[in-house]
Short mmCIF file of C-alpha atoms and ligand atoms in Angstrom, two decimals:
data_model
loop_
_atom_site.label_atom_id
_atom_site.label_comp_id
_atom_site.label_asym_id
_atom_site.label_seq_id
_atom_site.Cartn_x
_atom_site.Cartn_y
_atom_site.Cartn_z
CA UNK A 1 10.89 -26.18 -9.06
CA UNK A 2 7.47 -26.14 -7.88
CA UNK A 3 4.53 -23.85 -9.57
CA UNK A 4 1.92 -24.77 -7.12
CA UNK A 5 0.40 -21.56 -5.81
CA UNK A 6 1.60 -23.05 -2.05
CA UNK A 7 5.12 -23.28 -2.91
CA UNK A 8 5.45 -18.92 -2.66
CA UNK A 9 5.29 -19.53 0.61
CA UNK A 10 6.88 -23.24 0.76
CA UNK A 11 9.93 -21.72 -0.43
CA UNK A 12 11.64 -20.79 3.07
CA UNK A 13 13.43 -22.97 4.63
CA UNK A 14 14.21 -25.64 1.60
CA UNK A 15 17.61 -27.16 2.80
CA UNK A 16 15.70 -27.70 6.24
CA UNK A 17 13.12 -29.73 4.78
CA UNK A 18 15.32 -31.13 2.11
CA UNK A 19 17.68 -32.55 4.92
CA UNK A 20 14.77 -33.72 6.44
CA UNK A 21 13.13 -35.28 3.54
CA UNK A 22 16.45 -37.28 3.03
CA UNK A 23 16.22 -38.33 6.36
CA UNK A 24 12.92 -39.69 6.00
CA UNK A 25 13.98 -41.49 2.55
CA UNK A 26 17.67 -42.93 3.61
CA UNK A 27 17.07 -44.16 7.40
CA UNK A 28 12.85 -44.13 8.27
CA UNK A 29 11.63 -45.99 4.41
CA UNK A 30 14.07 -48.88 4.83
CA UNK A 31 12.91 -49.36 8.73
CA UNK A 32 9.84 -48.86 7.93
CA UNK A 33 9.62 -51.43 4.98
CA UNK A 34 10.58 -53.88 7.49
CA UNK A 35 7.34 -53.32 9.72
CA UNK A 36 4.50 -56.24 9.28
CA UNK A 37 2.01 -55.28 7.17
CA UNK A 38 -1.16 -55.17 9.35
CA UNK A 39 0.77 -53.41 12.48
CA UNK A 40 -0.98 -50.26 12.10
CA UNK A 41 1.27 -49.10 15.37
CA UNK A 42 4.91 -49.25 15.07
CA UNK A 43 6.16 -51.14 17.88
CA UNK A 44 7.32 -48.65 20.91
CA UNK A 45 10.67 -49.26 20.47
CA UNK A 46 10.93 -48.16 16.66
CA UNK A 47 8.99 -45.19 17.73
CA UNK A 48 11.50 -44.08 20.25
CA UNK A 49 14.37 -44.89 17.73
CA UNK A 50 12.96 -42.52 15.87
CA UNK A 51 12.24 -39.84 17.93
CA UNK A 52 15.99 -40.20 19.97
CA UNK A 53 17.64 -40.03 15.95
CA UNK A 54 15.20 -37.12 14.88
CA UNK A 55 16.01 -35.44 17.77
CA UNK A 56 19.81 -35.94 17.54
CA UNK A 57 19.32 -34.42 13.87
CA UNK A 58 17.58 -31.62 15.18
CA UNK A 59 14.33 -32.31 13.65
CA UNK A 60 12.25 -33.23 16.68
CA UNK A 61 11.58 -30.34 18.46
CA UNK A 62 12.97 -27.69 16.07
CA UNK A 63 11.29 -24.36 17.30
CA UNK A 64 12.56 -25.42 21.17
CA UNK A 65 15.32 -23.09 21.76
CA UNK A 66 18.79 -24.16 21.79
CA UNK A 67 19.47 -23.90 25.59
CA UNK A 68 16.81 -26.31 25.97
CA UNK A 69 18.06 -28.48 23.42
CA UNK A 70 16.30 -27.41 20.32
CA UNK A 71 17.67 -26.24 17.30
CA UNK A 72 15.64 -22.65 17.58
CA UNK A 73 13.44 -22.79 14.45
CA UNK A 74 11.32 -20.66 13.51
CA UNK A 75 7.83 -21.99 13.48
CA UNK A 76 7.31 -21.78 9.89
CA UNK A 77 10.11 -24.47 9.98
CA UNK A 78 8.44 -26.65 12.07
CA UNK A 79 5.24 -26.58 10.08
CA UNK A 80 7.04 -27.32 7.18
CA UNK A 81 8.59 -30.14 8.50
CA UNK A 82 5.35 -31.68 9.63
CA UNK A 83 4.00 -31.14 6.42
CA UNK A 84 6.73 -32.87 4.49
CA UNK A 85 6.12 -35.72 7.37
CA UNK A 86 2.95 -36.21 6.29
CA UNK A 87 3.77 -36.06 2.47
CA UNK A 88 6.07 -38.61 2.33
CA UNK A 89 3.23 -41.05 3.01
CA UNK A 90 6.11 -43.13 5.27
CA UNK A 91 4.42 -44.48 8.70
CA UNK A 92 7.33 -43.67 10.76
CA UNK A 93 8.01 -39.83 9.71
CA UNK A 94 5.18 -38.76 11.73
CA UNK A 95 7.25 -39.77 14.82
CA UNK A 96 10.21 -37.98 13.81
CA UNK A 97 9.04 -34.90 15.34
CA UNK A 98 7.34 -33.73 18.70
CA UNK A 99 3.24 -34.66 19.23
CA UNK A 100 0.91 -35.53 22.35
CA UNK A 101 4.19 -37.64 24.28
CA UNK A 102 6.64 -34.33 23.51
CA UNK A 103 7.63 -31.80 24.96
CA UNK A 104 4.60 -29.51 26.25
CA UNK A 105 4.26 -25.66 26.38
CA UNK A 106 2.45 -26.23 29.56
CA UNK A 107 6.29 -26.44 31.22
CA UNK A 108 7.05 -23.67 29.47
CA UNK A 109 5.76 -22.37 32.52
CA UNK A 110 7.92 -24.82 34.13
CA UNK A 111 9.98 -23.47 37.25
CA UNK A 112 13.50 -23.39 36.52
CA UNK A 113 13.59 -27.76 37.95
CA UNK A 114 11.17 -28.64 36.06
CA UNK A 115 12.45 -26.81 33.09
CA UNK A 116 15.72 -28.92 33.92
CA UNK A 117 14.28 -32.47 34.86
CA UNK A 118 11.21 -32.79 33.26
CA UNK A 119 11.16 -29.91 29.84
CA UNK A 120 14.65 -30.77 28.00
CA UNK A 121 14.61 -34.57 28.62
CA UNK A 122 11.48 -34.13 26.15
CA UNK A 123 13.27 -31.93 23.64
CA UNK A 124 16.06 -34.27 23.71
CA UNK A 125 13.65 -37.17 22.86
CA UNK A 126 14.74 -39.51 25.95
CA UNK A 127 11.16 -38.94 27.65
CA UNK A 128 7.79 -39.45 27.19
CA UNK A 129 5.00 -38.17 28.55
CA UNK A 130 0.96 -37.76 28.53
CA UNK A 131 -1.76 -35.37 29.01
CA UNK A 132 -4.23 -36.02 31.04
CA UNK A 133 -6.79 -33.66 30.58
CA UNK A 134 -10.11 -34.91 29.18
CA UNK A 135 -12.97 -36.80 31.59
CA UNK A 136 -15.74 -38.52 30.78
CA UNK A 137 -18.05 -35.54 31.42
CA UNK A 138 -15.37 -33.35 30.51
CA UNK A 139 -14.30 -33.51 26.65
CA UNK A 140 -14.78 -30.33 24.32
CA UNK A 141 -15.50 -28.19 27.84
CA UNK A 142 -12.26 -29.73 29.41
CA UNK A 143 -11.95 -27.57 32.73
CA UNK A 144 -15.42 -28.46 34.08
CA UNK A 145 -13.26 -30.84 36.00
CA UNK A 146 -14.15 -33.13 38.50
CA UNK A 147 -11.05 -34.16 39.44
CA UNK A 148 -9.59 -32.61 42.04
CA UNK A 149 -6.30 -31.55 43.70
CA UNK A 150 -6.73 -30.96 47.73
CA UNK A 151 -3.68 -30.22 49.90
CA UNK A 152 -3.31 -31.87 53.02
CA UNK A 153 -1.77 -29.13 55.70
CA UNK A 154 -0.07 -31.80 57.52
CA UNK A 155 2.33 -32.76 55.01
CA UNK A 156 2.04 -30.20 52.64
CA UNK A 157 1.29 -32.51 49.59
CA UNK A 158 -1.37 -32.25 47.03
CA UNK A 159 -3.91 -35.01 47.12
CA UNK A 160 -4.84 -35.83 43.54
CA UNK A 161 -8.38 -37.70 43.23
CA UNK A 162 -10.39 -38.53 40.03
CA UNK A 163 -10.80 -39.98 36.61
CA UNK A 164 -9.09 -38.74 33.19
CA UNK A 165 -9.88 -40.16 29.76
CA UNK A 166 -8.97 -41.43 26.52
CA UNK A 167 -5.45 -39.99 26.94
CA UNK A 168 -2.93 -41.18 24.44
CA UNK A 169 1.01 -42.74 25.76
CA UNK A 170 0.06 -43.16 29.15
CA UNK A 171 1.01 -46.71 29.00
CA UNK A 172 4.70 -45.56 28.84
CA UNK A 173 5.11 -41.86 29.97
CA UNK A 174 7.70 -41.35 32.29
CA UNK A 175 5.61 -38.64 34.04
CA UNK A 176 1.90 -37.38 33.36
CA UNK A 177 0.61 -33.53 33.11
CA UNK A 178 -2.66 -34.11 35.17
CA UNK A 179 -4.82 -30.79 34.98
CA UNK A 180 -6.80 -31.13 37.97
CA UNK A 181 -9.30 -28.73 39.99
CA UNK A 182 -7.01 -26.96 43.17
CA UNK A 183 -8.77 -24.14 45.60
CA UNK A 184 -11.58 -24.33 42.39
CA UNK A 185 -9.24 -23.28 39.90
CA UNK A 186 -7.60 -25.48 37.26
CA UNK A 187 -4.43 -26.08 37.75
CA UNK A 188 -1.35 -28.39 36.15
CA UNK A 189 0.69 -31.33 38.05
CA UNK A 190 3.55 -33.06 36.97
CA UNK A 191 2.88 -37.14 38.51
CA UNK A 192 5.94 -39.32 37.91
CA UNK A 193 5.48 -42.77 36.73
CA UNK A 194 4.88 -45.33 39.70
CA UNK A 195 3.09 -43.06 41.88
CA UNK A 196 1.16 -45.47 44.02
CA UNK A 197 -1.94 -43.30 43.46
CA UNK A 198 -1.83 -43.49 39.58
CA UNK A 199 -3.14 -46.47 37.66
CA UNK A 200 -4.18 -47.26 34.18
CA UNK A 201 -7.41 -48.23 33.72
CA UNK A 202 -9.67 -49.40 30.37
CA UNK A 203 -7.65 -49.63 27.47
CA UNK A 204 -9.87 -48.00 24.59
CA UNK A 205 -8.42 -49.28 20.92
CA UNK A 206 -8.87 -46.54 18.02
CA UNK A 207 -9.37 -47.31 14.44
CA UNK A 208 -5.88 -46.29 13.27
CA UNK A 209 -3.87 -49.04 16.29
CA UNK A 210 -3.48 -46.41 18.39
CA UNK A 211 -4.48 -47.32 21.70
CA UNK A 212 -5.88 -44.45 24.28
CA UNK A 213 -6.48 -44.86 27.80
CA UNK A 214 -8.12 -44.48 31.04
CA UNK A 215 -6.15 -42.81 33.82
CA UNK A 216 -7.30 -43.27 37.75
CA UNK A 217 -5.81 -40.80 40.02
CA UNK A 218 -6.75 -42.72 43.63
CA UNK A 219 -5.33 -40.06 46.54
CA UNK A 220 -1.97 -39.43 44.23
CA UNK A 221 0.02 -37.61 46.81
CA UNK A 222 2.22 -35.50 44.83
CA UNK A 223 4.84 -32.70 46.63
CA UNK A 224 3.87 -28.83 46.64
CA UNK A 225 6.28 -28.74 43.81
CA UNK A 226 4.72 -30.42 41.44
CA UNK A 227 2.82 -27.95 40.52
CA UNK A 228 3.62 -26.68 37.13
CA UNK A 229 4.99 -23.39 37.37
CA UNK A 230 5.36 -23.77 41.44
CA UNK A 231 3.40 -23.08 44.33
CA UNK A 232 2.05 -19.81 43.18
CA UNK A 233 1.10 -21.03 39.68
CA UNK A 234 -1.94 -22.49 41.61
CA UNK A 235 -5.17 -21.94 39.05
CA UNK A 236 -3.10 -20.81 36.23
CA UNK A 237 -4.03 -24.02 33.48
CA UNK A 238 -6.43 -22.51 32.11
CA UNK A 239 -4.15 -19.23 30.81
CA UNK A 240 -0.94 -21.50 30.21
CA UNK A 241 -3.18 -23.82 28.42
CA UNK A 242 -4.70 -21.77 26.12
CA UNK A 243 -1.71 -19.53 25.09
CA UNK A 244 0.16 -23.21 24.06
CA UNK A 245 -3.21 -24.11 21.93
CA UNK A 246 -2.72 -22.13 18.02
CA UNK A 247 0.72 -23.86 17.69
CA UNK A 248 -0.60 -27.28 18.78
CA UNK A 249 -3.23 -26.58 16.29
CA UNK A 250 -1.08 -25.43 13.21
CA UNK A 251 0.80 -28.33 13.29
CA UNK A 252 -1.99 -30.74 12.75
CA UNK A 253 -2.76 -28.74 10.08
CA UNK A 254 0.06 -28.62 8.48
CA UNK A 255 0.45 -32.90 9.14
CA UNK A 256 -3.19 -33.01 7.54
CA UNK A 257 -1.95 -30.88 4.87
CA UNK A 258 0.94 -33.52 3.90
CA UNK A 259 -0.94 -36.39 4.51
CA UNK A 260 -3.95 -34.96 1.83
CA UNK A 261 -0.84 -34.24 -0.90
CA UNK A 262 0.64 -37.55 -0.14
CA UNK A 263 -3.37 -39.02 -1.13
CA UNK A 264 -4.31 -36.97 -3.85
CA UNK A 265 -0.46 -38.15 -5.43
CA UNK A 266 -1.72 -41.85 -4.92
CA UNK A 267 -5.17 -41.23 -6.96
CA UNK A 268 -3.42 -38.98 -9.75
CA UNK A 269 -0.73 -42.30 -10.20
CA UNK A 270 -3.82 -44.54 -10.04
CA UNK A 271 -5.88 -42.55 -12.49
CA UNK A 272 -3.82 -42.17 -15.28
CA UNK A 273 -2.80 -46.42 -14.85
CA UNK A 274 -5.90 -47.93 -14.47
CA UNK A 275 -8.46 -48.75 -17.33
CA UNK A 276 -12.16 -49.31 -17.73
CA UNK A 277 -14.34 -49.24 -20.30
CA UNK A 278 -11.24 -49.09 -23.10
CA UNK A 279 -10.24 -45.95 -21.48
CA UNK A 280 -7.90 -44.47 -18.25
CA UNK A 281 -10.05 -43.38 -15.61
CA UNK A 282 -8.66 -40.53 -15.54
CA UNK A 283 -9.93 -39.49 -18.57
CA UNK A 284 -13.66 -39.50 -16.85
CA UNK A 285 -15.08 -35.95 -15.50
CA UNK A 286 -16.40 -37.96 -12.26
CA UNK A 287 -13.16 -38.96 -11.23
CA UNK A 288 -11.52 -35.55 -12.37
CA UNK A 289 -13.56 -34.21 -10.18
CA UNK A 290 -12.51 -35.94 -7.32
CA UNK A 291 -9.02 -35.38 -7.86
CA UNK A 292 -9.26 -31.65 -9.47
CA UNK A 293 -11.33 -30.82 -6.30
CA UNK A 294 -8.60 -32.35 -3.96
CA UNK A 295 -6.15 -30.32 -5.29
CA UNK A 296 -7.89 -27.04 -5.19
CA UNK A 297 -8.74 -27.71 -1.51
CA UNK A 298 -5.01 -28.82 -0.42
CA UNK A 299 -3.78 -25.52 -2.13
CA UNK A 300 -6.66 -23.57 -0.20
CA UNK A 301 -5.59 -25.48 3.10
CA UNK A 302 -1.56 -25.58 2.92
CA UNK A 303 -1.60 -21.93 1.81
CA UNK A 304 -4.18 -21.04 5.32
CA UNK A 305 -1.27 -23.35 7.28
CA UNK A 306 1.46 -21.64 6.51
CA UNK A 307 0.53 -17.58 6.52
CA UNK A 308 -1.21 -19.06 10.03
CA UNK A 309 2.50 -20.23 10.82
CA UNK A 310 3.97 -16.90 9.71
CA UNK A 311 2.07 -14.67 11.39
CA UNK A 312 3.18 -16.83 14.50
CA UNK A 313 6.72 -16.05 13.87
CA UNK A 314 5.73 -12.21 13.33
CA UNK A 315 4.07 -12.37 16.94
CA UNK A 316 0.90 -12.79 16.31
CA UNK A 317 -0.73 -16.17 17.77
CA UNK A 318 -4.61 -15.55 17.47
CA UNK A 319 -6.52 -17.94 18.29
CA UNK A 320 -8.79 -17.69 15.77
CA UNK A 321 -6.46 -18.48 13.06
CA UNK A 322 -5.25 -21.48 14.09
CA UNK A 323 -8.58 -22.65 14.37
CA UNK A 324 -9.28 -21.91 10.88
CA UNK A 325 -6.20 -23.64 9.80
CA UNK A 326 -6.86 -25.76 12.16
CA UNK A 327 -10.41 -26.57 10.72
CA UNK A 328 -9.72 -26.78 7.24
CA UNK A 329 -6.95 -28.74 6.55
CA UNK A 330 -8.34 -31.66 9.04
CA UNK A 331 -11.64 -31.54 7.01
CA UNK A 332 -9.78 -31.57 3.55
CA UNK A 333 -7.66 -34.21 4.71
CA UNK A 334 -10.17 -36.03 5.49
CA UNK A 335 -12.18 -35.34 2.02
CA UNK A 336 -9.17 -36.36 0.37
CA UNK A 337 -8.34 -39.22 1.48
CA UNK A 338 -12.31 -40.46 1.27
CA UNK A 339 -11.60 -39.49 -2.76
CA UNK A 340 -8.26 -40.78 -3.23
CA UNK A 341 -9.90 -43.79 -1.78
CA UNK A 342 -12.65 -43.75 -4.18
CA UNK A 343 -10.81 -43.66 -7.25
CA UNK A 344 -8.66 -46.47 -6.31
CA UNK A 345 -11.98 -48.69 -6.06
CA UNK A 346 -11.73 -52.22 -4.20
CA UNK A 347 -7.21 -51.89 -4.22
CA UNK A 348 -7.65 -48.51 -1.86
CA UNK A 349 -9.96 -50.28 0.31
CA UNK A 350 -8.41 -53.61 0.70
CA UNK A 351 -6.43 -53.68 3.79
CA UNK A 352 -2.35 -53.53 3.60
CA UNK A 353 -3.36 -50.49 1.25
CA UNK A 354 -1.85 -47.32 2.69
CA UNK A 355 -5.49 -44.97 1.75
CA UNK A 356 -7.15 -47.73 3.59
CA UNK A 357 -4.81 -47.21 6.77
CA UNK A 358 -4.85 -43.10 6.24
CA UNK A 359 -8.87 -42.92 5.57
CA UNK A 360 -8.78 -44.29 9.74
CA UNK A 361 -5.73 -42.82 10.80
CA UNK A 362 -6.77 -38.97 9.39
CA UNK A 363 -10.59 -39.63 10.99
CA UNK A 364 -8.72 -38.58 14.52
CA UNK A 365 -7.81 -35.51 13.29
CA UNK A 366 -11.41 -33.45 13.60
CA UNK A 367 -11.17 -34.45 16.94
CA UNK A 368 -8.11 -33.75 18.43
CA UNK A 369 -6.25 -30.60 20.00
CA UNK A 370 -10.47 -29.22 19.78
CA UNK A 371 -12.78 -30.68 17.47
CA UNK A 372 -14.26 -29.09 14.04
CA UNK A 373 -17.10 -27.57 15.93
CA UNK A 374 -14.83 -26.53 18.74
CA UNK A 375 -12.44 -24.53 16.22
CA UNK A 376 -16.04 -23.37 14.93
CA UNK A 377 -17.11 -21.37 17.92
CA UNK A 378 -13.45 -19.66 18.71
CA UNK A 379 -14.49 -18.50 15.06
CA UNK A 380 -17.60 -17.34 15.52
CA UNK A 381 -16.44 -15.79 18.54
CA UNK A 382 -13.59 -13.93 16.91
CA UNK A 383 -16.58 -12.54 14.46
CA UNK A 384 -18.51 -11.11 17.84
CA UNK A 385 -20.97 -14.29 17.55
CA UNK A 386 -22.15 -16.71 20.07
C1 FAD B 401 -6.70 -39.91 19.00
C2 FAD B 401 -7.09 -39.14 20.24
C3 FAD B 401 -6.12 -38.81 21.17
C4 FAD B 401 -6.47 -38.13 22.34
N1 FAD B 401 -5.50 -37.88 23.27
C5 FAD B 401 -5.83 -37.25 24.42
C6 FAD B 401 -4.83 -37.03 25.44
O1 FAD B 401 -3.66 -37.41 25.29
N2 FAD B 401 -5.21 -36.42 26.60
C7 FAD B 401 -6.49 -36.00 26.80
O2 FAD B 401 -6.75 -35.43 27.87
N3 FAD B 401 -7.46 -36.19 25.86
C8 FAD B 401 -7.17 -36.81 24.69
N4 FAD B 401 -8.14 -37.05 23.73
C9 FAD B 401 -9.51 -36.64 24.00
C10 FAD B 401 -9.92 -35.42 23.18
O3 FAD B 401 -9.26 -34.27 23.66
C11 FAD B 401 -11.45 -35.31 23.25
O4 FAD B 401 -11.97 -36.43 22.56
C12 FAD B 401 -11.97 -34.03 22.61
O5 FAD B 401 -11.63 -32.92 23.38
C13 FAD B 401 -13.49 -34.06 22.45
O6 FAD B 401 -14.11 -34.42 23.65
P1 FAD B 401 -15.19 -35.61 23.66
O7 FAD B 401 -14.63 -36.75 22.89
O8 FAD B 401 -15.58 -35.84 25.06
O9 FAD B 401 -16.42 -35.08 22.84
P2 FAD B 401 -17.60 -34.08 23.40
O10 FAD B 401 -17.00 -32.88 24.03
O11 FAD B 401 -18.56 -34.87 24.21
O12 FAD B 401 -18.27 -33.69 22.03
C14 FAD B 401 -19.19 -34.53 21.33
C15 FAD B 401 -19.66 -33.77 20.09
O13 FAD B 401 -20.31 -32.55 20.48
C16 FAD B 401 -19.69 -31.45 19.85
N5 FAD B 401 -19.73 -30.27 20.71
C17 FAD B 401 -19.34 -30.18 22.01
N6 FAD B 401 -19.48 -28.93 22.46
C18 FAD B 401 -19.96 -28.20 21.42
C19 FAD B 401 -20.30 -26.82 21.23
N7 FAD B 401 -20.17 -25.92 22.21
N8 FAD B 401 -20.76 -26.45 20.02
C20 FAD B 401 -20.88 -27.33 19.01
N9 FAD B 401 -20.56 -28.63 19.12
C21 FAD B 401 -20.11 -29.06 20.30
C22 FAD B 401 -18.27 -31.91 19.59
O14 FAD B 401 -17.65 -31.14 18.57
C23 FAD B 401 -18.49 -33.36 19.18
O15 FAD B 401 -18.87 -33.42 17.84
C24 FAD B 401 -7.82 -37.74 22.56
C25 FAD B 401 -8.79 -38.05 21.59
C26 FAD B 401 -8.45 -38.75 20.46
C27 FAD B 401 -9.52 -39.09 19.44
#
């Protein structure tokens, strides 16, 4: 039994996680022992192994409800999952549950077909799909959009025309969620897969493998129902957007949270084995401090997460605290990892070493779903600044 101060509120849901945690040990470790040691990306296949089997558990997309094919979670669960994903420190857990190619609250807002073709093929884990949101002028203030959406009376289609950026699966999404401008207002499209008018573009490699890309919509005719929520939804992004943000937010939280207990575990092992100067290094205040630090910061972090996550489940989803959560753990996760790598000297840094893949795979995490400055003015705004 834990006595970390984060485990009061760890305690819900145990079997959940516990199931899940075997999971990750019995059937993701031995796959993912197999993987070569400098892929950084697991192959595509693997991934959607994973996310098909998670999803037949029940894991995947937990908090979906059960007539879409969830298992009706309660959002604490969820975190808590993601958390214990990111804990166990094993490459493939973190595709074991729903991110950016899952399924989106933006069809939600879905009409009851879209709900049906496009919504519970996601939940189920048999689809994949991308976001394309972000432009190149149009990053942290994503709906000053330039592209647009223009229907042509004749046929009564949507004419979709512009360029999206560095958006993540769109080399294999069955469909894309295009957020384009339509009668000036933003406004969400569903495009399928081989749309004449849609076509990949530059390929931009990150730093942790995984590879983001440009998205060219040339004159992608798309039918009056493909707007995401139907005709009348026309202009409504921004509003369906934002309510699906604090949830999108907690759970890279609570993924940062795991992944900054799985490092500080590494440099407490490595501290009390390794010797210099006739002692363990461990026994030194400097590296104490880097590991005493750690922990007081995850507790901080994990223990914002999860209240975050519960007030969600009590009804409340203000913005404001998901982007403290939000904030905090991404910025302690990435502190930690930057210490864990420290005290492991040249080993941590040497590649094959799994700090040396997290210190580039956790740098992503200030920047996505809003970056740390971003989640810094919906606070300051909350406090009647700016
Ligand atoms: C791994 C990864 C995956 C991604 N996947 C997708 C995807 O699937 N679909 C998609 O559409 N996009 C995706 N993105 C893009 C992501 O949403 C943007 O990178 C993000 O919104 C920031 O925009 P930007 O990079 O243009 O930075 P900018 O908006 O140009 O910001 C540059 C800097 O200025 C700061 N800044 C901007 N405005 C303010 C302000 N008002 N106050 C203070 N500071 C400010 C920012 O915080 C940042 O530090 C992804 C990005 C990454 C890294």
């Amino acid at each position: 039994m834990s006595t970390h101060p984060s485990s009061v509120l760890e305690a819900d849901h145990r079997e959940l996680v516990d199931s899940f945690e075997s999971f990750i040990r019995k059937e993701l470790v031995p796959l993912a022992a197999d993987l070569p040691e400098d892929a950084d990306l697991p192959p595509a296949e693997l991934r959607d192994y994973v996310r098909r089997r998670s999803a037949a558990l029940g894991f995947y997309a937990g908090d979906y409800p059960e007539e879409l094919g969830g298992s009706g979670m309660p959002f604490t669960a969820v975190v808590l999952l993601h958390h214990a994903a990111g804990r166990s420190g094993c490459p493939l857990a973190p595709y074991a549950l729903a991110g950016s190619d899952g399924p989106s609250p933006l069809l939600r807002h879905g009409t009851e077909e879209q709900i049906e073709r496009y919504l519970k093929p996601l939940v189920r884990g048999e689809a994949v799909r991308c976001l394309a949101l972000t432009e190149p002028h149009a990053g942290s203030d994503a709906f000053q959009l330039t592209t647009t959406a223009v229907r042509d009376t004749a046929t009564g289609e949507w004419v979709l025309k512009g360029r999206k950026t560095f958006v993540s699966n769109a080399d294999r999404a069955d469909f894309t969620l295009v957020v384009a401008s339509a009668e000036g207002e933003p406004t969400a499209f569903v495009v399928e897969a081989g749309n004449p008018g849609l076509r990949i573009g530059q390929r931009y490699d990150g730093m942790s493998g995984e590879p983001l890309y440009e998205l060219l919509l040339e004159d992608a005719r798309v039918p009056d129902d493909a707007v995401i929520g139907g005709p009348d939804a026309v202009g409504s992004a921004l509003g369906n957007g934002m309510d699906s943000l604090s949830r999108g937010r907690l759970v890279v939280a609570a993924m940062c949270d795991g992944i900054a207990e799985y490092a500080l575990k590494q440099g407490i092992a490595y501290a009390r084995e390794r010797r210099a100067f006739g002692e363990r290094i461990g026994a030194y205040q400097h590296v104490q401090e880097h590991l005493v630090t750690s922990r007081a910061e995850i507790e901080a972090a994990k223990l914002l997460t999860l209240a975050c996550a519960r007030l969600v489940d009590g009804g409340t989803e203000a913005p404001e605290n998901a982007a403290l959560a939000k904030l905090t753990s991404s910025e302690t996760a990435v502190r930690v990892v930057d210490r864990a790598l420290q005290v492991h000297g040249a080993t941590g840094w040497v590649r094959g070493h799994p700090l040396e893949f997290l210190y580039r795979y956790v740098r992503s995490m200030t920047i996505i779903e809003g970056t740390s400055e971003i989640q810094k003015v919906i606070v300051a705004r909350s406090m009647g600044l700016g």
